[in-house]
PDB file of C-alpha atoms in Angstrom:
ATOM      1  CA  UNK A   1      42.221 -47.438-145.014  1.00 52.00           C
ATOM      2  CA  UNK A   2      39.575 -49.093-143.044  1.00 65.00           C
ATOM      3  CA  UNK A   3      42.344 -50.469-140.480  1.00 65.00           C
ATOM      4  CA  UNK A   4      43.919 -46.990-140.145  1.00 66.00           C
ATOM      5  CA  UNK A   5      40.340 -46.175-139.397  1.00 61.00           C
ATOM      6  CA  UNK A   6      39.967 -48.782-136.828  1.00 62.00           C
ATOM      7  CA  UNK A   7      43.122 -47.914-135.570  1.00 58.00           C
ATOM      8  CA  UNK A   8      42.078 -44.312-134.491  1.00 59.00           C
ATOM      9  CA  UNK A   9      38.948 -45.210-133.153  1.00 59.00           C
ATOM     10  CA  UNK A  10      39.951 -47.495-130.983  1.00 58.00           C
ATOM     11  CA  UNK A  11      42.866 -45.450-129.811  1.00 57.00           C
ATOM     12  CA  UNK A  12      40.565 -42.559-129.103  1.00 62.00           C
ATOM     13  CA  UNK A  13      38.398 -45.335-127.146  1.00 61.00           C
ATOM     14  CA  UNK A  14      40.914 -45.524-125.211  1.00 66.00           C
ATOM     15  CA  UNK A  15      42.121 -41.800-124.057  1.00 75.00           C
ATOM     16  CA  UNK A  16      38.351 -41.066-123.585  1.00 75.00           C
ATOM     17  CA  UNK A  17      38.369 -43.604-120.818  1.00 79.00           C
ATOM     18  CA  UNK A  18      41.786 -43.384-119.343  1.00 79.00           C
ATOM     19  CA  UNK A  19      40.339 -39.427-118.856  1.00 80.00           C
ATOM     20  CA  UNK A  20      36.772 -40.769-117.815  1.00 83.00           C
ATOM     21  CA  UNK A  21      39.380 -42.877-115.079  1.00 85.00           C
ATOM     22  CA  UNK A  22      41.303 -40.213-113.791  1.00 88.00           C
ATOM     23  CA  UNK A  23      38.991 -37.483-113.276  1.00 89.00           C
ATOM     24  CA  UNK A  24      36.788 -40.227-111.387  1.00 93.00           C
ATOM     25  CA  UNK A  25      39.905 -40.545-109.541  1.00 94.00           C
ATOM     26  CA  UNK A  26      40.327 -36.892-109.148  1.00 94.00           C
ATOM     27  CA  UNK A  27      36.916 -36.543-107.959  1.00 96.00           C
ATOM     28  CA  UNK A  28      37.388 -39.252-105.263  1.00 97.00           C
ATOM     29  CA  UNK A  29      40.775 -37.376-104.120  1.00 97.00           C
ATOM     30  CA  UNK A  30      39.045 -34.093-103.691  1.00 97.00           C
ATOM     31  CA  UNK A  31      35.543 -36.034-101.999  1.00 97.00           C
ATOM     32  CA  UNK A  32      38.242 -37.569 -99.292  1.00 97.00           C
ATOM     33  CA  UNK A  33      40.030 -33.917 -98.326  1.00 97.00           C
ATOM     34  CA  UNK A  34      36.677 -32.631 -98.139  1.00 98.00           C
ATOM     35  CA  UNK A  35      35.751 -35.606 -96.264  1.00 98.00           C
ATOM     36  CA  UNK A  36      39.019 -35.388 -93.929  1.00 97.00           C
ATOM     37  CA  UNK A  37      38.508 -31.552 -93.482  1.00 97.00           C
ATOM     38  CA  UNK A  38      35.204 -31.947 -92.025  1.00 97.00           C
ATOM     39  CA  UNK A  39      36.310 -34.473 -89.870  1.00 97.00           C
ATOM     40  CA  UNK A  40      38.820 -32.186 -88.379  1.00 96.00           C
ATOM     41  CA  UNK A  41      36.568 -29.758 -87.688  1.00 95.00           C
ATOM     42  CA  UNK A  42      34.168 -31.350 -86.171  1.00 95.00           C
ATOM     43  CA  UNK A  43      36.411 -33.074 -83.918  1.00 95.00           C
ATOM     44  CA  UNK A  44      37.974 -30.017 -82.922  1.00 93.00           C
ATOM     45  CA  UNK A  45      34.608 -28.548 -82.381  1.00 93.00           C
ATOM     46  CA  UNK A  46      34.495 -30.774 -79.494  1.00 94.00           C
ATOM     47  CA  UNK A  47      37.866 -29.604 -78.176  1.00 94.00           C
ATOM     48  CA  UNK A  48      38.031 -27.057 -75.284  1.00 92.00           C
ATOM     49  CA  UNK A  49      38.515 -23.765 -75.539  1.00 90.00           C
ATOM     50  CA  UNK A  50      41.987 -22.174 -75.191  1.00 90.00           C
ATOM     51  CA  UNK A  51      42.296 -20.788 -71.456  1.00 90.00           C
ATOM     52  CA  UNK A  52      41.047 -17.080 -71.137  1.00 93.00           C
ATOM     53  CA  UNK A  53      43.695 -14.213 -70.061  1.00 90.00           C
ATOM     54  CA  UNK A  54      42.101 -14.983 -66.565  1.00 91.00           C
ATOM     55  CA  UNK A  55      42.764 -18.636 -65.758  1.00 91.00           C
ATOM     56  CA  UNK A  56      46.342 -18.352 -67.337  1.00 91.00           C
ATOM     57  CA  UNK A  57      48.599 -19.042 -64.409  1.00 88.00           C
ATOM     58  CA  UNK A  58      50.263 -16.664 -62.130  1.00 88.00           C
ATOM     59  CA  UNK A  59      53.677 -16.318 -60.893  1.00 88.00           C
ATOM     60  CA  UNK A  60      53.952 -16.716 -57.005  1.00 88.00           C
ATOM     61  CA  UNK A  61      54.031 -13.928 -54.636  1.00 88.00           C
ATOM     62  CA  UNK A  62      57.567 -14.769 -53.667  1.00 88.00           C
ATOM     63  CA  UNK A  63      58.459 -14.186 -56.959  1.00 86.00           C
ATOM     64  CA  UNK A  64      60.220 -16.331 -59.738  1.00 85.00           C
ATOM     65  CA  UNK A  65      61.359 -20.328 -58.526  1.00 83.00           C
ATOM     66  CA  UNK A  66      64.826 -20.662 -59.567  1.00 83.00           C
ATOM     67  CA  UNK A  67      67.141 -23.655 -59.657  1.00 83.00           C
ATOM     68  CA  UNK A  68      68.869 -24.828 -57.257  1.00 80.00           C
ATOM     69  CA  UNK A  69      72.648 -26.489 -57.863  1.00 80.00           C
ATOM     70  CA  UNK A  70      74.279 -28.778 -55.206  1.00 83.00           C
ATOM     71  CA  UNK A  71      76.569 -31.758 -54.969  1.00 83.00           C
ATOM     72  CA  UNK A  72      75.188 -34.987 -53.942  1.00 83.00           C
ATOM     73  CA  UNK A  73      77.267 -38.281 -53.269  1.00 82.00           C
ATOM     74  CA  UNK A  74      75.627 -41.385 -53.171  1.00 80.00           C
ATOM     75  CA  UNK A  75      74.577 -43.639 -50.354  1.00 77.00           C
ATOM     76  CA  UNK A  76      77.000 -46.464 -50.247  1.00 78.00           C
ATOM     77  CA  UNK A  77      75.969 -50.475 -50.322  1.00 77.00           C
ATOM     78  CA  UNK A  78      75.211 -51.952 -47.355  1.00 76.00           C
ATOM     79  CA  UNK A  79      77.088 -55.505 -46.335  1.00 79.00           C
ATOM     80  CA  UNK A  80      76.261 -58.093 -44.559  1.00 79.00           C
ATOM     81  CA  UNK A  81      78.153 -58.800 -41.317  1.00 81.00           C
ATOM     82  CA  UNK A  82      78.028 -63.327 -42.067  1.00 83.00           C
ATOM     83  CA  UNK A  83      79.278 -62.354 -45.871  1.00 79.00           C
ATOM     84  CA  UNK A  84      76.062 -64.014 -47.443  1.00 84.00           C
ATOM     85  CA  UNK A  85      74.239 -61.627 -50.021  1.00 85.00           C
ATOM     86  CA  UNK A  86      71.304 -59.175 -48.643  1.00 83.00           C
ATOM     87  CA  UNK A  87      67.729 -60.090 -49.541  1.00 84.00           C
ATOM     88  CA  UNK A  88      65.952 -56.505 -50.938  1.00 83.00           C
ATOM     89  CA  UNK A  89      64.208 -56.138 -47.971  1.00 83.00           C
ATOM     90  CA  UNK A  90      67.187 -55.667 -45.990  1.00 79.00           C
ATOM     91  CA  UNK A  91      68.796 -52.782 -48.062  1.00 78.00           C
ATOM     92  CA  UNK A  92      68.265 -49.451 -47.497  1.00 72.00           C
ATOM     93  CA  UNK A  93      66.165 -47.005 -50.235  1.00 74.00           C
ATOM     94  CA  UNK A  94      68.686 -46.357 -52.740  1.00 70.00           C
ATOM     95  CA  UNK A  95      69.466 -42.417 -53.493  1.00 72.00           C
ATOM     96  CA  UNK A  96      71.536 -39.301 -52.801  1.00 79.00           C
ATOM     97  CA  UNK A  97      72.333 -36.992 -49.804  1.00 81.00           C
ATOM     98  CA  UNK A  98      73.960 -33.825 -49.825  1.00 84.00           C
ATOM     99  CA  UNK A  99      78.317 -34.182 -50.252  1.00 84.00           C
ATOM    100  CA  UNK A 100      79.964 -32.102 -47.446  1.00 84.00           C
ATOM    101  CA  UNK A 101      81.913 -30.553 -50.327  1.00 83.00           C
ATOM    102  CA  UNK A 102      79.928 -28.386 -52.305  1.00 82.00           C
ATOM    103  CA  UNK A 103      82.569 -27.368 -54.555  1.00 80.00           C
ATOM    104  CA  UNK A 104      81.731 -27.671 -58.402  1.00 76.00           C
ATOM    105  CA  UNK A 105      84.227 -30.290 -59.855  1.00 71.00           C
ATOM    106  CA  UNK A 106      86.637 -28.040 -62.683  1.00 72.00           C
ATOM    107  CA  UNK A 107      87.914 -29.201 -66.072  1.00 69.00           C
ATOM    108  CA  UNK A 108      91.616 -30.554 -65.142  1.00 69.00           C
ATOM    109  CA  UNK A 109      93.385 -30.086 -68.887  1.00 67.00           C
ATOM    110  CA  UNK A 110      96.028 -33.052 -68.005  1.00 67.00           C
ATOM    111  CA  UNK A 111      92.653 -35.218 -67.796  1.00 63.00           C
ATOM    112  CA  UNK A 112      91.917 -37.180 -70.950  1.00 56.00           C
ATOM    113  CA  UNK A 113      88.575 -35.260 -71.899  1.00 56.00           C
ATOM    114  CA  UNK A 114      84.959 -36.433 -72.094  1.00 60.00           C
ATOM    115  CA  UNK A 115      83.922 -39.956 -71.015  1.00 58.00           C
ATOM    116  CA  UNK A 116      87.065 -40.737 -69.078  1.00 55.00           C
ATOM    117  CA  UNK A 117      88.827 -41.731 -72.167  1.00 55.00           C
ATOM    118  CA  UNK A 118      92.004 -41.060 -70.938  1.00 55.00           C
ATOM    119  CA  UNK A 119      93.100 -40.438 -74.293  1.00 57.00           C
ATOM    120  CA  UNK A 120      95.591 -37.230 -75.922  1.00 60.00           C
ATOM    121  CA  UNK A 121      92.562 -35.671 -76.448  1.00 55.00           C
ATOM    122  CA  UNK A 122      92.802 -32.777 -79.614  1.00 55.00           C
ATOM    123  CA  UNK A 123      94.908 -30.112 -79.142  1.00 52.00           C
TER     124      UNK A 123
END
């Protein structure tokens, strides 16, 4: 009897500190939200305010910008006149100009698709 006894005791030991453990836990959990809400909010405290209806910016008198499409070829590589390579100083700034043909370039279906594949393609 007396080990059955000691049995339960000690198992009850136990449980009353595994629940000691995990509301100390819990407690710590719910100290560190508190902790990380009122972090938050002081931080954001600090924040500016959103812009009033005022200072919210305007659309121009000329009315809305809009895009503007074009086709643009690119400059071509300068060469030397001896053959020997150009130093960077002696190349021109690298970029774009307006093409004289501002066409849009159209889907050709005997082309091979996307990428230049050349492939079948799925039809």
């Amino acid at each position: 009897m007396e080990t059955i006894a000691t049995t339960v005791l000690a198992a009850s030991g136990r449980s009353v500190l595994a629940t000691v453990g995990f509301v100390l836990v819990g407690v710590v959990l719910v100290g560190g939200l508190i902790w990380a809400f009122r972090l938050g909010a002081k931080i954001r405290s600090r924040e500016p305010a959103p812009p009033r209806p005022e200072e919210q910016p305007r659309m121009p008198a000329s009315g809305p910008v809009r895009e503007s499409h074009g086709a643009r070829e690119p400059n071509e590589m300068p060469q030397s006149q001896d053959g020997e390579r150009l130093s960077p100083h002696e190349l021109r700034t690298t970029g774009s100009r307006p093409s004289d043909d501002q066409s849009r370039p159209r889907w050709n279906p005997e082309s091979g698709g996307s990428f230049g594949s050349g492939g079948p393609g799925a039809r």
